[in-house]
Short mmCIF file of C-alpha atoms in Angstrom, two decimals:
data_model
loop_
_atom_site.label_atom_id
_atom_site.label_comp_id
_atom_site.label_asym_id
_atom_site.label_seq_id
_atom_site.Cartn_x
_atom_site.Cartn_y
_atom_site.Cartn_z
CA MET W 668 160.52 211.84 49.70
CA LEU W 669 164.01 212.03 51.76
CA ARG W 670 165.12 209.32 50.02
CA SER W 671 165.19 210.98 46.32
CA PRO W 672 168.41 211.04 44.73
CA ALA W 673 168.31 215.03 44.85
CA ASN W 674 167.88 215.09 48.81
CA ARG W 675 170.66 212.56 49.23
CA ARG W 676 172.95 214.71 47.02
CA LEU W 677 172.04 217.56 49.19
CA VAL W 678 172.59 215.61 52.35
CA ARG W 679 176.16 214.61 51.32
CA ALA W 680 176.89 218.24 50.24
CA ILE W 681 175.68 219.59 53.57
CA ASN W 682 177.97 216.82 55.34
CA ARG W 683 180.98 217.78 53.35
CA SER W 684 180.35 221.64 53.99
CA MET W 685 180.17 220.95 57.90
CA VAL W 686 183.23 218.79 57.77
CA LEU W 687 185.48 221.33 55.52
CA ASN W 688 184.37 224.23 57.58
CA VAL W 689 185.17 222.28 61.10
CA VAL W 690 188.52 221.65 59.54
CA ARG W 691 188.92 225.54 58.67
CA GLU W 692 187.96 227.04 62.03
CA SER W 693 189.45 224.30 63.94
CA GLY W 694 192.34 222.43 62.34
CA PRO W 695 194.49 220.96 63.04
CA ILE W 696 191.73 218.25 63.99
CA SER W 697 191.27 214.54 63.88
CA LYS W 698 188.50 212.64 62.29
CA ALA W 699 187.15 211.69 65.55
CA GLU W 700 187.23 215.40 66.94
CA ILE W 701 185.22 216.16 63.43
CA ALA W 702 182.72 213.50 64.02
CA ARG W 703 181.98 214.74 67.73
CA SER W 704 182.26 218.51 66.52
CA THR W 705 179.69 218.03 63.61
CA GLY W 706 177.45 214.99 65.07
CA LEU W 707 178.24 212.88 62.11
CA SER W 708 179.33 209.31 62.51
CA GLN W 709 183.28 208.59 62.13
CA ALA W 710 182.28 206.39 59.17
CA THR W 711 180.50 209.18 57.34
CA VAL W 712 183.69 211.82 58.41
CA GLY W 713 186.00 208.99 56.87
CA ALA W 714 184.14 208.83 53.74
CA ILE W 715 184.18 212.63 53.17
CA VAL W 716 187.78 213.29 53.89
CA PRO W 717 189.42 211.84 50.73
CA SER W 718 187.34 214.01 48.56
CA LEU W 719 188.53 216.87 50.49
CA ILE W 720 192.08 215.76 50.48
CA GLU W 721 191.76 215.09 46.45
CA HIS W 722 190.67 218.32 45.52
CA GLY W 723 193.20 219.93 47.58
CA LEU W 724 191.25 221.69 50.33
CA VAL W 725 192.49 219.70 53.25
CA SER W 726 195.87 218.12 53.99
CA GLU W 727 197.04 215.60 56.60
CA SER W 728 199.85 215.72 59.00
CA ASP W 729 201.74 213.25 60.84
CA PRO W 730 199.88 211.38 63.41
CA THR W 731 200.16 212.42 66.58
CA VAL W 732 199.66 210.71 70.06
CA THR W 733 196.61 211.98 71.84
CA GLY W 734 196.22 209.14 74.50
CA ILE W 735 195.77 205.18 74.36
CA GLY W 736 195.30 203.80 71.03
CA ARG W 737 196.58 204.38 67.41
CA PRO W 738 197.89 207.94 66.84
CA ALA W 739 195.49 210.32 65.02
CA THR W 740 196.23 212.03 61.70
CA GLN W 741 195.48 215.66 62.03
CA LEU W 742 193.78 217.60 59.10
CA GLN W 743 193.88 221.17 58.45
CA LEU W 744 192.77 223.29 55.67
CA ASP W 745 195.49 223.43 52.80
CA ARG W 746 195.14 227.25 52.49
CA ASP W 747 197.67 227.39 49.59
CA SER W 748 196.05 225.05 47.35
CA TYR W 749 193.97 227.52 45.77
CA ASN W 750 194.10 231.24 45.31
CA VAL W 751 190.99 233.79 44.71
CA VAL W 752 191.43 237.56 43.20
CA GLY W 753 189.16 240.39 44.17
CA LEU W 754 188.40 243.60 42.22
CA LYS W 755 187.03 246.74 43.46
CA LEU W 756 185.59 248.62 40.61
CA MET W 757 185.56 252.56 41.02
CA GLU W 758 185.09 255.32 38.66
CA ASP W 759 188.62 256.04 38.34
CA ARG W 760 190.38 253.06 38.85
CA ILE W 761 190.42 249.26 39.69
CA VAL W 762 192.12 248.12 42.92
CA GLY W 763 192.88 244.17 43.00
CA ALA W 764 194.20 241.52 45.55
CA VAL W 765 194.88 237.93 45.31
CA THR W 766 194.50 235.89 48.60
CA ASP W 767 194.69 232.35 49.87
CA LEU W 768 191.61 230.34 51.13
CA GLU W 769 191.77 232.35 54.53
CA ALA W 770 191.76 235.56 52.69
CA ARG W 771 195.57 236.31 53.54
CA THR W 772 196.60 239.01 50.92
CA LEU W 773 199.42 237.45 48.72
CA GLY W 774 199.53 240.46 46.32
CA GLN W 775 197.91 243.91 45.67
CA SER W 776 197.64 245.77 42.21
CA GLU W 777 195.95 249.12 41.21
CA LEU W 778 195.39 250.21 37.53
CA PRO W 779 193.76 253.91 36.68
CA VAL W 780 190.66 253.73 34.36
CA ALA W 781 189.63 256.49 32.18
CA GLU W 782 186.96 254.68 29.93
CA LEU W 783 184.06 253.40 31.89
CA GLU W 784 182.18 251.40 29.27
CA PRO W 785 181.96 247.69 30.31
CA ALA W 786 183.91 246.18 27.76
CA SER W 787 186.88 248.47 28.68
CA ILE W 788 186.17 247.83 32.41
CA VAL W 789 186.57 243.96 31.63
CA GLU W 790 189.80 244.34 29.78
CA ALA W 791 191.26 246.41 32.53
CA ALA W 792 190.07 243.77 34.94
CA ALA W 793 191.71 241.21 32.89
CA GLU W 794 195.23 243.26 33.17
CA VAL W 795 194.88 243.57 36.88
CA VAL W 796 194.40 239.65 37.35
CA ASP W 797 197.19 238.72 35.07
CA ASP W 798 199.58 241.53 36.88
CA LEU W 799 198.45 240.12 40.51
CA LEU W 800 199.24 236.41 39.39
CA GLN W 801 202.49 237.86 37.85
CA ILE W 802 203.72 239.55 41.18
CA SER W 803 202.54 237.02 43.17
CA GLY W 804 204.16 234.22 41.22
CA LEU W 805 201.20 232.13 41.32
CA ARG W 806 199.62 229.61 38.73
CA ARG W 807 196.52 230.52 36.74
CA GLU W 808 195.35 226.86 37.10
CA ARG W 809 195.14 227.45 40.70
CA LEU W 810 192.86 230.27 40.51
CA LEU W 811 189.24 229.33 41.74
CA GLY W 812 187.56 232.34 40.69
CA VAL W 813 187.27 236.27 40.64
CA GLY W 814 185.30 238.39 42.82
CA ILE W 815 183.85 241.85 41.63
CA GLY W 816 182.75 244.49 44.20
CA MET W 817 181.24 247.76 43.04
CA ALA W 818 178.94 250.31 44.38
CA GLY W 819 175.15 250.35 43.30
CA VAL W 820 172.30 247.90 43.10
CA ILE W 821 173.74 244.39 42.22
CA ASP W 822 171.79 241.36 41.33
CA THR W 823 174.42 238.74 42.62
CA ASN W 824 172.43 235.80 41.10
CA ARG W 825 172.46 236.98 37.78
CA GLY W 826 175.69 238.85 38.13
CA LEU W 827 174.01 241.90 36.85
CA CYS W 828 174.55 245.37 37.91
CA ARG W 829 171.16 246.88 38.13
CA ASN W 830 172.19 250.46 38.74
CA SER W 831 175.62 252.02 39.49
CA PRO W 832 175.51 255.64 39.48
CA PHE W 833 179.44 256.30 40.08
CA LEU W 834 179.83 254.28 36.62
CA GLY W 835 176.93 255.18 34.72
CA TRP W 836 175.60 251.76 34.29
CA ARG W 837 172.20 250.21 33.95
CA ASN W 838 171.70 246.42 33.48
CA VAL W 839 175.12 245.62 32.52
CA PRO W 840 175.61 241.68 32.89
CA ILE W 841 179.11 242.30 34.24
CA GLY W 842 179.48 238.89 35.68
CA GLU W 843 178.87 237.24 32.11
CA LEU W 844 181.20 239.70 30.36
CA ALA W 845 183.93 239.14 32.86
CA GLU W 846 183.49 235.40 33.06
CA ALA W 847 183.80 235.05 29.30
CA ARG W 848 187.03 237.39 29.09
CA LEU W 849 188.65 235.65 32.21
CA GLU W 850 187.77 231.87 31.82
CA VAL W 851 187.25 231.54 35.44
CA PRO W 852 184.01 231.50 37.64
CA VAL W 853 183.03 235.29 38.59
CA ARG W 854 180.93 236.50 41.37
CA VAL W 855 179.75 239.91 41.76
CA ASP W 856 177.88 241.98 44.45
CA ASN W 857 177.56 245.28 46.13
CA ASP W 858 180.99 246.28 47.48
CA VAL W 859 179.55 246.74 50.87
CA ASN W 860 178.38 243.24 51.13
CA THR W 861 181.67 241.78 50.04
CA LEU W 862 183.05 243.72 53.05
CA ALA W 863 180.53 241.97 55.22
CA LEU W 864 181.56 238.52 53.92
CA ALA W 865 184.97 239.22 54.73
CA GLU W 866 183.80 239.86 58.26
CA ARG W 867 181.57 237.08 58.43
CA TRP W 868 184.26 234.47 57.36
CA PHE W 869 187.60 235.70 58.76
CA GLY W 870 186.83 239.14 60.93
CA VAL W 871 184.81 239.96 63.72
CA GLY W 872 181.53 238.76 62.42
CA GLN W 873 182.53 235.40 63.12
CA GLN W 874 181.34 236.00 66.49
CA ALA W 875 178.08 237.52 65.78
CA ASP W 876 175.19 235.99 63.39
CA ASP W 877 173.54 239.23 63.31
CA PHE W 878 175.57 242.47 62.28
CA LEU W 879 175.27 245.47 60.57
CA LEU W 880 178.29 246.81 58.37
CA ILE W 881 177.82 250.46 57.50
CA THR W 882 180.16 252.42 55.24
CA LEU W 883 181.07 256.26 55.21
CA GLY W 884 182.86 257.61 52.36
CA ARG W 885 181.71 259.15 48.95
CA GLY W 886 178.37 257.56 49.65
CA VAL W 887 176.78 255.85 52.63
CA GLY W 888 176.54 252.07 52.33
CA LEU W 889 174.88 249.14 54.34
CA SER W 890 175.16 245.35 54.40
CA ILE W 891 172.93 243.46 56.51
CA VAL W 892 173.86 240.15 57.81
CA ALA W 893 170.97 238.32 59.58
CA GLY W 894 171.53 234.73 60.77
CA GLY W 895 174.81 234.54 59.27
CA ASN W 896 173.53 235.48 55.87
CA VAL W 897 173.88 238.59 53.83
CA TYR W 898 170.46 239.82 53.13
CA ARG W 899 170.25 241.10 49.72
CA GLY W 900 166.47 241.75 49.22
CA ALA W 901 164.93 241.39 45.82
CA GLN W 902 167.20 241.56 42.94
CA GLY W 903 169.97 242.84 45.17
CA GLY W 904 168.53 246.19 46.10
CA ALA W 905 168.86 245.78 50.06
CA GLY W 906 170.88 248.25 52.04
CA GLU W 907 170.46 251.40 50.20
CA PHE W 908 171.05 253.06 53.60
CA GLY W 909 172.40 256.20 51.80
CA HIS W 910 169.05 256.75 50.13
CA THR W 911 166.88 256.82 53.45
CA VAL W 912 165.64 260.19 54.35
CA VAL W 913 166.59 261.40 58.40
CA ALA W 914 165.83 264.92 58.20
CA GLU W 915 163.98 267.48 55.76
CA SER W 916 166.47 268.79 53.52
CA ASP W 917 166.64 270.70 50.10
CA GLU W 918 170.14 268.93 49.31
CA LEU W 919 169.66 267.25 45.84
CA CYS W 920 171.19 263.39 46.16
CA SER W 921 172.98 261.88 43.19
CA CYS W 922 169.89 259.67 43.11
CA GLY W 923 167.84 262.41 41.93
CA ASN W 924 165.95 262.74 45.24
CA ARG W 925 166.12 265.43 47.93
CA GLY W 926 167.26 264.93 51.81
CA CYS W 927 168.90 261.77 51.28
CA LEU W 928 171.24 260.62 54.00
CA GLU W 929 174.08 260.55 51.54
CA ALA W 930 173.22 264.17 50.49
CA THR W 931 174.06 264.99 53.84
CA VAL W 932 176.97 262.96 55.21
CA GLY W 933 178.71 261.81 52.01
CA GLU W 934 182.20 263.48 51.58
CA PRO W 935 181.21 265.40 48.32
CA ALA W 936 178.36 266.93 50.23
CA LEU W 937 180.34 267.86 53.11
CA LEU W 938 183.21 269.00 51.07
CA ARG W 939 180.65 271.34 49.05
CA ARG W 940 179.31 272.65 52.14
CA ALA W 941 182.44 273.42 53.65
CA GLN W 942 183.75 274.93 50.75
CA GLU W 943 180.80 277.42 50.79
CA LEU W 944 181.49 278.20 54.33
CA CYS W 945 185.06 279.02 53.66
CA ILE W 946 184.37 281.12 50.55
CA ALA W 947 181.82 283.15 52.57
CA ARG W 948 184.54 283.87 55.53
CA ASP W 949 187.33 284.55 52.59
CA LEU W 950 189.44 281.54 53.67
CA SER W 951 190.99 278.80 51.59
CA SER W 952 188.85 275.70 51.01
CA PRO W 953 189.48 272.31 51.58
CA ALA W 954 190.24 270.24 48.38
CA THR W 955 189.69 266.81 49.98
CA ALA W 956 187.96 265.26 52.60
CA ALA W 957 191.01 264.71 54.68
CA GLU W 958 191.89 268.31 54.43
CA LEU W 959 188.29 269.32 55.68
CA TYR W 960 188.62 266.73 58.63
CA ALA W 961 192.01 268.39 59.18
CA ALA W 962 190.60 271.94 59.27
CA ALA W 963 187.77 270.85 61.56
CA ILE W 964 190.10 270.34 64.28
CA ARG W 965 190.96 274.34 64.40
CA ASP W 966 187.64 275.74 62.68
CA GLN W 967 184.67 275.85 64.89
CA GLU W 968 182.22 276.13 62.11
CA LEU W 969 183.81 273.43 60.12
CA ALA W 970 183.64 271.37 63.50
CA ASN W 971 179.96 272.14 63.70
CA LEU W 972 179.45 270.74 60.09
CA LEU W 973 180.92 267.15 61.31
CA VAL W 974 178.68 267.38 64.09
CA ARG W 975 175.58 268.12 62.21
CA ALA W 976 176.35 265.25 60.02
CA GLY W 977 177.43 262.77 62.79
CA GLU W 978 173.88 263.70 64.28
CA HIS W 979 172.15 262.65 61.01
CA LEU W 980 174.13 259.77 60.73
CA GLY W 981 173.55 258.48 64.45
CA ARG W 982 169.85 259.15 63.69
CA GLY W 983 170.00 256.69 60.78
CA ILE W 984 171.95 254.08 62.69
CA SER W 985 169.56 254.24 65.37
CA ASN W 986 166.72 253.52 63.09
CA LEU W 987 168.69 250.45 61.61
CA ILE W 988 169.21 249.12 65.40
CA ASN W 989 165.70 249.55 66.49
CA LEU W 990 164.58 247.57 63.11
CA PHE W 991 167.05 244.72 63.12
CA ALA W 992 168.23 244.50 66.83
CA PRO W 993 171.94 243.44 65.69
CA ALA W 994 174.48 242.23 67.85
CA LEU W 995 177.12 244.22 66.23
CA VAL W 996 177.15 247.57 64.30
CA ILE W 997 180.44 248.08 62.22
CA LEU W 998 181.08 251.38 61.15
CA SER W 999 183.72 251.56 58.49
CA GLY W 1000 184.83 253.24 55.41
CA GLU W 1001 187.36 255.97 54.55
CA GLY W 1002 185.03 258.44 56.04
CA VAL W 1003 185.46 257.21 59.67
CA VAL W 1004 188.96 259.10 59.83
CA ALA W 1005 186.65 262.43 60.42
CA GLY W 1006 187.59 261.16 64.10
CA GLU W 1007 185.93 262.32 67.28
CA THR W 1008 183.96 265.21 65.97
CA LEU W 1009 181.62 263.17 63.83
CA LEU W 1010 181.77 259.95 65.76
CA GLY W 1011 181.20 261.55 68.94
CA ALA W 1012 178.14 263.04 67.48
CA VAL W 1013 176.95 259.60 66.27
CA GLN W 1014 177.57 258.03 69.69
CA THR W 1015 175.47 260.93 71.17
CA GLU W 1016 172.34 260.02 69.02
CA LEU W 1017 172.63 256.48 69.38
CA ASP W 1018 172.31 256.89 73.22
CA VAL W 1019 169.22 259.00 72.99
CA ARG W 1020 167.49 257.39 70.32
CA VAL W 1021 168.13 253.62 70.38
CA HIS W 1022 165.32 251.80 72.12
CA LYS W 1023 165.99 251.36 75.73
CA GLY W 1024 165.41 247.67 75.37
CA LEU W 1025 168.33 247.30 72.59
CA GLN W 1026 170.80 249.76 74.25
CA ASP W 1027 172.69 247.06 76.06
CA SER W 1028 172.43 244.53 73.25
CA TYR W 1029 174.67 245.87 70.58
CA GLU W 1030 178.51 246.76 70.30
CA LEU W 1031 179.53 249.63 68.07
CA MET W 1032 182.78 249.03 66.38
CA VAL W 1033 184.84 251.72 64.23
CA GLU W 1034 187.31 250.35 61.56
CA PRO W 1035 189.13 252.56 59.18
CA LEU W 1036 189.48 251.21 55.82
CA ARG W 1037 192.01 250.99 52.93
CA ASP W 1038 191.45 250.28 49.15
CA GLU W 1039 192.91 247.01 49.83
CA ALA W 1040 190.44 245.92 52.20
CA TRP W 1041 187.75 246.60 49.35
CA ALA W 1042 189.51 244.02 47.26
CA ARG W 1043 190.07 241.51 49.95
CA GLY W 1044 186.30 241.75 50.35
CA ALA W 1045 185.57 241.05 46.92
CA ALA W 1046 187.82 238.13 47.20
CA SER W 1047 185.55 236.78 49.68
CA LEU W 1048 182.86 236.47 47.40
CA ILE W 1049 184.50 233.48 45.93
CA LEU W 1050 185.57 232.29 49.33
CA ASP W 1051 182.04 232.72 50.29
CA ALA W 1052 181.29 229.98 47.22
CA VAL W 1053 183.72 227.55 48.78
CA PHE W 1054 182.80 227.49 52.31
CA GLU W 1055 179.14 228.59 52.60
CA PRO W 1056 176.50 225.62 53.17
CA PRO W 1057 174.62 224.16 50.15
CA THR W 1058 170.94 224.58 49.25
CA ARG W 1059 168.82 222.98 47.13
CA SER W 1060 169.33 225.68 44.37
CA ARG W 1061 173.28 225.14 44.87
CA SER W 1062 174.40 221.73 45.83
CA VAL W 1063 177.64 221.91 43.91
CA PRO W 1064 180.54 223.79 45.70
CA LEU W 1065 182.65 225.92 43.34
CA TRP W 1066 185.54 223.88 43.81
CA GLU W 1067 184.02 221.05 41.88
CA TRP W 1068 182.74 222.86 38.88
CA ASP W 1069 185.62 221.45 37.07
CA SER W 1070 187.70 218.33 38.02
CA PRO W 1071 190.47 218.85 40.31
CA PRO W 1072 193.81 220.60 38.40
#
């Protein structure tokens, strides 16, 4: 069985992925060092490297003397050989970024949208891609693909948006539509999963195989990384943390249920309750979440509102830690600028509610987020397809879908 052509192809693909990732992580590096790091023979490494060079993923530097014997040629990732684009779809705009193979942002673009029909969004996405390539001076033939991140339940394998309340979409084959229009490979995922991929490959997630990434903003998002892989569940439905119930409440959520975490700590819910508090006291109401957070510094009732939100969020995160035992919890999103009033309440709940056996096993990290980070995360969908280890169902890497340009 192990000698079947399919298994031989898979083994070769796995070996090639190992070599590429060692070069990415440790380059400049010699073939001998790659062999020691991967456990592969020098002959196997020597057979793999020319293909990576041919495809433009790896480049050679001048030989360097490392000791007795012939100087060793050094190999490194050719980060400028290809580019990828990431798009974050929102109900009022599309934010895009173009990056190199190390997820360094080379250009950014943003386009307001008024029409949310899928065909209109795809045309707007194509306009953003064209703009990104123009402002960055990059060649379209070097574009490996486009990653799309969006809120909702996304079936990544099928490129299908099963449900996105913010866009009002159900069962929209956005990946297929975008790929037909853009004429490059397209991958689609939940936007929080794309952030987790960026952290896994290029951020703090490189140091933790098991971590949670939670976003706080208009909604409450979650990505679960277990064993180095994003857990998506059946048909992409995992991670709907905002629609778990942490307290009895009559607050109606956008999903139609009552008492969801999102209806308690999401920015629209906080703004609505803050406005009610201000109207009852004949005070001017905050119009944005940023105004609310600023007003809470000098208004005790608004501060109490944020404390209660932090308590609910902290209970929810405690449940996640007790379930998944992550090494790292990243709290991110636009809402973390609420500051110590909300985040202090989160930490207090974690100190009380996380199981005693787990309290010393995780680190909580707070990362504020800008729109560009969402787009860079979406670009990581394509980078993930370049660097992720192959499987039986996907043994051909993205960069071999077409012959080298």
